[in-house]
CSV table of C-alpha atoms and ligand atoms in Angstrom, one decimal:
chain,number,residue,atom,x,y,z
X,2,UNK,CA,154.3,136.8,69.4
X,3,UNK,CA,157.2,137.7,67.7
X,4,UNK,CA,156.6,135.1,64.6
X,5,UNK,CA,153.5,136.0,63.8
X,6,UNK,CA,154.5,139.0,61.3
X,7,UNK,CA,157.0,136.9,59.2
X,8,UNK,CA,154.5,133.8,59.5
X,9,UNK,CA,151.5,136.3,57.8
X,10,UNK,CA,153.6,137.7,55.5
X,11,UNK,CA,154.7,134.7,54.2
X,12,UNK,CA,150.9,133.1,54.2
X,13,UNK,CA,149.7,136.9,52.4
X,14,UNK,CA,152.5,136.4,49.1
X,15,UNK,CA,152.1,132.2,49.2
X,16,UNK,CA,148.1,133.3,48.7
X,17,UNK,CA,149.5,135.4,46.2
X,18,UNK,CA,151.2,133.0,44.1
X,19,UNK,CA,148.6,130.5,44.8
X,20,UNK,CA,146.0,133.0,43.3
X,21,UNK,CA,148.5,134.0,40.0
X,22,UNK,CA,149.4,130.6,39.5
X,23,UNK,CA,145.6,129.3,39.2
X,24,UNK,CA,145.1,131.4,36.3
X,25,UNK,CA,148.6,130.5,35.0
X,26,UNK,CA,147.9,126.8,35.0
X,27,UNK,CA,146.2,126.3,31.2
X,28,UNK,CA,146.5,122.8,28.9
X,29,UNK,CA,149.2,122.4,27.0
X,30,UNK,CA,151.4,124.8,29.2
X,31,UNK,CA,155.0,123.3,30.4
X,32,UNK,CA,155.4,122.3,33.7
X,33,UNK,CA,158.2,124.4,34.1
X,34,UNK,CA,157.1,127.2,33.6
X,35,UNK,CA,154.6,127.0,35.9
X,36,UNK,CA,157.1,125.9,38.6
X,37,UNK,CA,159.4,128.9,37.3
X,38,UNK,CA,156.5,131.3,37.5
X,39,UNK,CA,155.4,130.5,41.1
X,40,UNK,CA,159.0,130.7,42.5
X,41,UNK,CA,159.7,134.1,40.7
X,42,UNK,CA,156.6,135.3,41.8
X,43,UNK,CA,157.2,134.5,45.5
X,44,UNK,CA,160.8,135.9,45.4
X,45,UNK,CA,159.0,139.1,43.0
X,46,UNK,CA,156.8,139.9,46.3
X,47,UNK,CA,159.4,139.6,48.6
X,48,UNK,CA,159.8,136.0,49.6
X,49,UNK,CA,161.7,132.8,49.1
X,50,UNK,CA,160.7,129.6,48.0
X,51,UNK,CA,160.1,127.3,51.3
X,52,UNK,CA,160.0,123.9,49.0
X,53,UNK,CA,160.1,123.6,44.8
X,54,UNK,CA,156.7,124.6,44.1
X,55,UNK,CA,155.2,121.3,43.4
X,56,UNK,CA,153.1,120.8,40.3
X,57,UNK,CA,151.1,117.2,40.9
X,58,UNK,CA,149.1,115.6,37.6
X,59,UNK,CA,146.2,113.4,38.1
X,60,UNK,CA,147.3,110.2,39.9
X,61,UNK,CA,150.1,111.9,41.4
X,62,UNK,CA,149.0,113.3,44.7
X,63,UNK,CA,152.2,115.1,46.1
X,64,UNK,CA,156.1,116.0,45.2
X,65,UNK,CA,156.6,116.7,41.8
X,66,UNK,CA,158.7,119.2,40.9
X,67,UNK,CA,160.0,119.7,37.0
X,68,UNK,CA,164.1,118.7,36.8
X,69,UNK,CA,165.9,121.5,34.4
X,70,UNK,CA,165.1,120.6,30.8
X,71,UNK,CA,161.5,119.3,32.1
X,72,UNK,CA,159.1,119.0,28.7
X,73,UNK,CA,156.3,117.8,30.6
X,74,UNK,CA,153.4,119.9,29.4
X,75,UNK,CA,149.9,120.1,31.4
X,76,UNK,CA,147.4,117.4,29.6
X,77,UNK,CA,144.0,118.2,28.1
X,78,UNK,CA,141.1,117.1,30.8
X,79,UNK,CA,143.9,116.4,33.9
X,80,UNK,CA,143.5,117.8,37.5
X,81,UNK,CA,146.4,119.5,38.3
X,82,UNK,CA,147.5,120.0,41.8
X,83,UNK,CA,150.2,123.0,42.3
X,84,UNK,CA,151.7,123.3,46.3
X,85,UNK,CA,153.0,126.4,46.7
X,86,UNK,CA,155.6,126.9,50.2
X,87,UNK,CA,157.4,130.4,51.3
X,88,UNK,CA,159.4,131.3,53.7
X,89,UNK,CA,160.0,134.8,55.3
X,90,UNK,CA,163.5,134.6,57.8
X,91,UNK,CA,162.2,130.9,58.0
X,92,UNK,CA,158.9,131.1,59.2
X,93,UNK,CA,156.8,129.2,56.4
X,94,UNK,CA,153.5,129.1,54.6
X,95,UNK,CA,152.5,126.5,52.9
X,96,UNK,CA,148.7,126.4,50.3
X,97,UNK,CA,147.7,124.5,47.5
X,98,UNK,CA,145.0,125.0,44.9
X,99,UNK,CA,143.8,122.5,42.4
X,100,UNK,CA,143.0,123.4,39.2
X,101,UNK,CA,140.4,121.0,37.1
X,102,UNK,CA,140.2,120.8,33.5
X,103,UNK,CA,137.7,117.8,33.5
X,104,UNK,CA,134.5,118.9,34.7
X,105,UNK,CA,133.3,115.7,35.7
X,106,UNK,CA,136.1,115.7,38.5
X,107,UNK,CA,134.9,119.1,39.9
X,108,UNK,CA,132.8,117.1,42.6
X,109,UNK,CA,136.5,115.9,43.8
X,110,UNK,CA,138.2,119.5,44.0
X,111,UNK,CA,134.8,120.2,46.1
X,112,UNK,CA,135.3,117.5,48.5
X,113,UNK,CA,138.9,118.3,49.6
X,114,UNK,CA,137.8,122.0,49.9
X,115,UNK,CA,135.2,121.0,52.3
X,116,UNK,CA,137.2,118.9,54.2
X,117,UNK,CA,139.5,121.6,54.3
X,118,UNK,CA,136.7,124.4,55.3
X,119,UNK,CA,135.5,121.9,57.6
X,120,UNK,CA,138.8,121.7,59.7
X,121,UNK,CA,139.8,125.4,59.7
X,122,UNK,CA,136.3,125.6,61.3
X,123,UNK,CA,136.9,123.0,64.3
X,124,UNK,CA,140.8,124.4,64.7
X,125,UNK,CA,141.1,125.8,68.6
X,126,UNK,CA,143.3,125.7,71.2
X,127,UNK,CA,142.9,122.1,72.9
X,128,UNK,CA,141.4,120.7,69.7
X,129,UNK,CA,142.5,117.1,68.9
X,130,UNK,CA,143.8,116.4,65.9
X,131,UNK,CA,142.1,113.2,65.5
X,132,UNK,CA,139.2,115.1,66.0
X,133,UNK,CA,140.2,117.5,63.3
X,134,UNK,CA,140.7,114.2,60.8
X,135,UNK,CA,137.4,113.0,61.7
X,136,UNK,CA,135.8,116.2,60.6
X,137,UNK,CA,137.9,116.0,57.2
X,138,UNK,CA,136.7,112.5,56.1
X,139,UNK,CA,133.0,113.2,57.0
X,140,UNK,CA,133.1,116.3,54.9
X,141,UNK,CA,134.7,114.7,52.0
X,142,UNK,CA,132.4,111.7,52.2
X,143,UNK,CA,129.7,114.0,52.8
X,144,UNK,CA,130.7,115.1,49.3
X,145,UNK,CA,130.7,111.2,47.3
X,146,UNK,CA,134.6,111.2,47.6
X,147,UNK,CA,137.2,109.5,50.4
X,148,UNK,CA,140.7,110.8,51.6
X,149,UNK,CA,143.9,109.8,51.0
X,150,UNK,CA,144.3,108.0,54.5
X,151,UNK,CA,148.5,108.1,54.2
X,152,UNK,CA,149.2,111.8,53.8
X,153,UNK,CA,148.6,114.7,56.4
X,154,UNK,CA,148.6,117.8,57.4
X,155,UNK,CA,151.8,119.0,59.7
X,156,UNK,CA,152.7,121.0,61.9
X,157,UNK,CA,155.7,123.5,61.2
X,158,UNK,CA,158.4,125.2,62.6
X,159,UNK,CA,160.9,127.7,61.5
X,160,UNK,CA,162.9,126.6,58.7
X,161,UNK,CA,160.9,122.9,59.0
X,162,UNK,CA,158.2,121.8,56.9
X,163,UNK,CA,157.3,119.2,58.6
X,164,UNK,CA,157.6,119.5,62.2
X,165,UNK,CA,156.5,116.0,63.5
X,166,UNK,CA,153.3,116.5,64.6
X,167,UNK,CA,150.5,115.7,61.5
X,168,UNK,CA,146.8,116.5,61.4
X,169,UNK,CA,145.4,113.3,59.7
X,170,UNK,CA,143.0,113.2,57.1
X,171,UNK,CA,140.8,110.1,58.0
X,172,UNK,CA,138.7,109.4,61.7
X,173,UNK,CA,140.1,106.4,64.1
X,174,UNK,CA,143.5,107.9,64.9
X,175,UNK,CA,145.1,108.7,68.0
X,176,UNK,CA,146.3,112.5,67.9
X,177,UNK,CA,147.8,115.4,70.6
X,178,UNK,CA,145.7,118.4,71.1
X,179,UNK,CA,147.1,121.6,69.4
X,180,UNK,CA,148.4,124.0,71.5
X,181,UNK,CA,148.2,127.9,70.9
X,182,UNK,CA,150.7,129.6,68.7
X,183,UNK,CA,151.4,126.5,66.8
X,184,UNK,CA,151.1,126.0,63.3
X,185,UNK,CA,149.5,123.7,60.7
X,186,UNK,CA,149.7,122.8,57.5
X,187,UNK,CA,146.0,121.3,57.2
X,188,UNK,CA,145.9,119.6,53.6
X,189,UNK,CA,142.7,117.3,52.6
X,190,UNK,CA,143.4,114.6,49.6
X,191,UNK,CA,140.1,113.2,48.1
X,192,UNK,CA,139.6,110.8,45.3
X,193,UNK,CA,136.8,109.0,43.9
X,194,UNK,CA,134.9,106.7,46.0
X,195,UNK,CA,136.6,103.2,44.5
X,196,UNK,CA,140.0,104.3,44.6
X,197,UNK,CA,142.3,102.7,46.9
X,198,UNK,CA,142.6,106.1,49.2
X,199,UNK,CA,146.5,105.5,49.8
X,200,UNK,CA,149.8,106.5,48.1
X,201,UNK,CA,153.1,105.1,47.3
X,202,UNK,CA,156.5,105.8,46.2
X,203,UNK,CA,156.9,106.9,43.0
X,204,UNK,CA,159.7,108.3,40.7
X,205,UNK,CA,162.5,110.3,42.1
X,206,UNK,CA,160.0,114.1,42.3
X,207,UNK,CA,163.1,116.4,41.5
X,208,UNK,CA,163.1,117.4,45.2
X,209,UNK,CA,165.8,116.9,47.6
X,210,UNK,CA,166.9,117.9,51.5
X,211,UNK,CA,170.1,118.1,53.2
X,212,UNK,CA,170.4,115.4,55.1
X,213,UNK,CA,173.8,115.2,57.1
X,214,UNK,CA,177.6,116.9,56.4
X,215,UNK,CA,179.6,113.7,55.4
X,216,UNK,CA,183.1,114.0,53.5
X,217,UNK,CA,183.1,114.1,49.8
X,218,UNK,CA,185.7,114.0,47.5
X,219,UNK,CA,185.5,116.7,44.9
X,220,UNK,CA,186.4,120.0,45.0
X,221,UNK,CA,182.5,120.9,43.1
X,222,UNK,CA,180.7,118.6,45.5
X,223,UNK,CA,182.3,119.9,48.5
X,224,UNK,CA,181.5,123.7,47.2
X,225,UNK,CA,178.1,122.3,46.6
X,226,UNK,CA,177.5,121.1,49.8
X,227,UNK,CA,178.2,124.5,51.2
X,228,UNK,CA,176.1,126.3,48.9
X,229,UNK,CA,173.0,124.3,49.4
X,230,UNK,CA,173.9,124.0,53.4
X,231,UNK,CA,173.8,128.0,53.5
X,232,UNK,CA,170.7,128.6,50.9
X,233,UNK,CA,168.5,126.4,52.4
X,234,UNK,CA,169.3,124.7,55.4
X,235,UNK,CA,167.0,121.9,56.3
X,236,UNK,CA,164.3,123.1,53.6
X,237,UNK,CA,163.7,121.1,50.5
X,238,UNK,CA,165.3,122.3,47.0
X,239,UNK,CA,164.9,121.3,43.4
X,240,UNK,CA,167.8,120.1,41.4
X,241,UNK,CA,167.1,122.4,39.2
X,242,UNK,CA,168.1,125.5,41.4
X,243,UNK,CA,171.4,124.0,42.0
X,244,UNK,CA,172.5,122.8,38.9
X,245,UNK,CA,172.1,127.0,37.5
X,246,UNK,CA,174.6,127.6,40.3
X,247,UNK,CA,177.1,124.7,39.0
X,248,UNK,CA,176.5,124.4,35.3
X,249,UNK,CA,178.0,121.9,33.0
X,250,UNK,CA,178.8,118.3,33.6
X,251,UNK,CA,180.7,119.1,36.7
X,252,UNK,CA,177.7,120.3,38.5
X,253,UNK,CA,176.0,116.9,37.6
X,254,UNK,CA,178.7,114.7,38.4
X,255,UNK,CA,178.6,116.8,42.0
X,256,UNK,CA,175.2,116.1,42.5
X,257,UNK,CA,175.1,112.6,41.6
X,258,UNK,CA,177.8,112.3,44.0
X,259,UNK,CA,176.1,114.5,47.5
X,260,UNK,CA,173.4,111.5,46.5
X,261,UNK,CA,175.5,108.4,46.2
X,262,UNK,CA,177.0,109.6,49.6
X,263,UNK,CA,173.6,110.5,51.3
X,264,UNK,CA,174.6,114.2,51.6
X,265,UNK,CA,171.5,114.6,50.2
X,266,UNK,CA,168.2,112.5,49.9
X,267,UNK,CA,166.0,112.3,47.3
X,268,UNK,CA,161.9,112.0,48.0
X,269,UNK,CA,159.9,110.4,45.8
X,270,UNK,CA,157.0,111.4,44.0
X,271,UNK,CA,153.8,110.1,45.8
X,272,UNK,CA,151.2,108.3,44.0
X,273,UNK,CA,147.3,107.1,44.4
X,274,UNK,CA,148.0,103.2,44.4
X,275,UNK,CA,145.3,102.7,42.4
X,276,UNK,CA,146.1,105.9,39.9
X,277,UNK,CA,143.0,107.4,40.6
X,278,UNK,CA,142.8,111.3,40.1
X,279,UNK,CA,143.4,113.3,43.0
X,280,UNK,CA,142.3,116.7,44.4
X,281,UNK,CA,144.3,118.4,47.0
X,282,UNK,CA,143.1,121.9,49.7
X,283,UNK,CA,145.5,123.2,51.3
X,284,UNK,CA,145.8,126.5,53.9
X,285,UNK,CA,148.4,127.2,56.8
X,286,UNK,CA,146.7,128.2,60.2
X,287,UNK,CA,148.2,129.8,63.5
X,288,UNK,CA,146.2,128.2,66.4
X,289,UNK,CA,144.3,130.5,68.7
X,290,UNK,CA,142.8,130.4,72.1
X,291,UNK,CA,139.1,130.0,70.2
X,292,UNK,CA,139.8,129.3,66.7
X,293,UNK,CA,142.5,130.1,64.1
X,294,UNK,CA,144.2,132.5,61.8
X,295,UNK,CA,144.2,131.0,58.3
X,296,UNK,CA,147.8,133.1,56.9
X,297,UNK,CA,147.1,131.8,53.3
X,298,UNK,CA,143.5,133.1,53.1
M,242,LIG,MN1,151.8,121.9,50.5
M,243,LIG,MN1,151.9,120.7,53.3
């Protein structure tokens, strides 16, 4: 198939990053520099950011990414969740690797790696995806821990993160079958036991999308537009990499004003509901007739 050289070559420099950035990661490090690390290194080997890498502390199980100026700095005894995405002529990879400086919260990096391990190992052509999410919570209960029961895995396409279909993380669903060629984004979330197991909206993360081409006033916002438009099309981006395009108060006052007319939305960070600490696995597999090609391996 045609894809599957950019697809691999994108899951061989996310692994990478993924790799470089786990010895990166130390307390007392700023978040941005982490974020700025990962996205260099990516373009370094020859790729592009798919989404802002995402670095997620504790509580916060998905979508932060640091805003320009960030002074968040890693705390002492956190587990720290960094999401790496790239993209090579569109075709993406997606991994995440958690890194644990509280060693009484190793058992929960553990869990989500075996539910993680335990779904590349059921992944086949025909496979149900309910299935697949049955296997992931056995493992990570198997392991003293639960999943986070409102985020999944996903299937992607090129230039789409999230392609519609979703791997779940929990048993009871109803899911399709995967079909050959396809590909997944399979991403375990475990917490302790008496969390709550879900997520809500949190703060703005720092991460946007185009949404839809709607007329704007200024002259900045309408160059803006274009520029993110052409750059990255309907993948994610951080505030961060636009406002070094348009510096100075004009590039803020054209941002604010792409979101105040819904040129652009926002997501939110996404939280445990019950701020427990979360561990996060995550690989990007190609679906085969008997099994799977993990590309971030
Ligand atoms: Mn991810
Ligand atoms: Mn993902």
């Amino acid at each position: 198939m045609e894809a599957t050289k950019p697809l691999m070559e994108a899951g061989r420099i996310a692994a990478k990053a993924r790799e470089e950035a786990r010895s990166f990661v130390d307390v007392g490090k700023p978040v941005i520099e982490i974020c700025d690390f990962v996205e260099e290194t990516i373009k370094r080997l020859g790729g592009e950011p798919a989404f802002p890498c995402n670095v997620d502390i504790d509580s916060v199980a998905a979508h932060y990414t640091s805003p320009a100026g960030d002074t968040t700095i890693i705390p002492q005894g956190s587990l720290v969740k960094v999401d790496i995405g790239v993209h090579v002529d569109g075709y993406i990879a997606d991994t995440a690797v958690t890194v644990c400086f509280e060693p009484s919260r190793m058992g929960l990096v553990e869990a989500a790696e075996a539910g993680l391990d335990a779904a590349i190992s059921n992944v086949r052509t025909g496979a149900r995806a309910s299935d697949i999410g049955a296997t992931i919570e056995r493992a990570i209960r198997g392991r003293g821990a639960i999943p986070i029961r409102n985020l999944t895995g996903h299937m992607m396409t090129r230039y789409l993160v999230h392609a519609g279909q979703s791997i779940p993380n929990i048993s009871g669903t109803r899911g399709q079958a995967l079909m050959e060629g396809e590909v997944y984004a399979i991403e375990p979330f475990a917490v302790p036991q008496d969390a709550a197991g879900n997520v809500t909206d949190g703060a703005p993360s720092n991460i946007y999308q185009f949404r839809k081409k709607r007329n704007v006033r200024g002259d900045a916002a309408k160059r803006m537009l274009k520029f993110i438009q052409s750059s990255y099309r309907t993948l994610p981006f951080a505030s961060r990499w636009v406002l070094c395009k348009f510096p100075g108060s004009g590039g803020s006052e054209a941002f604010s004003e792409l979101l105040g007319s819904k040129c652009i939305y926002s997501y939110p960070q996404l939280v445990e509901r019950s701020h427990a600490p979360v561990a996060q696995a995550e690989h990007t597999v190609i679906v085969t007739g008997d099994g799977c090609v993990v590309t971030t391996a």
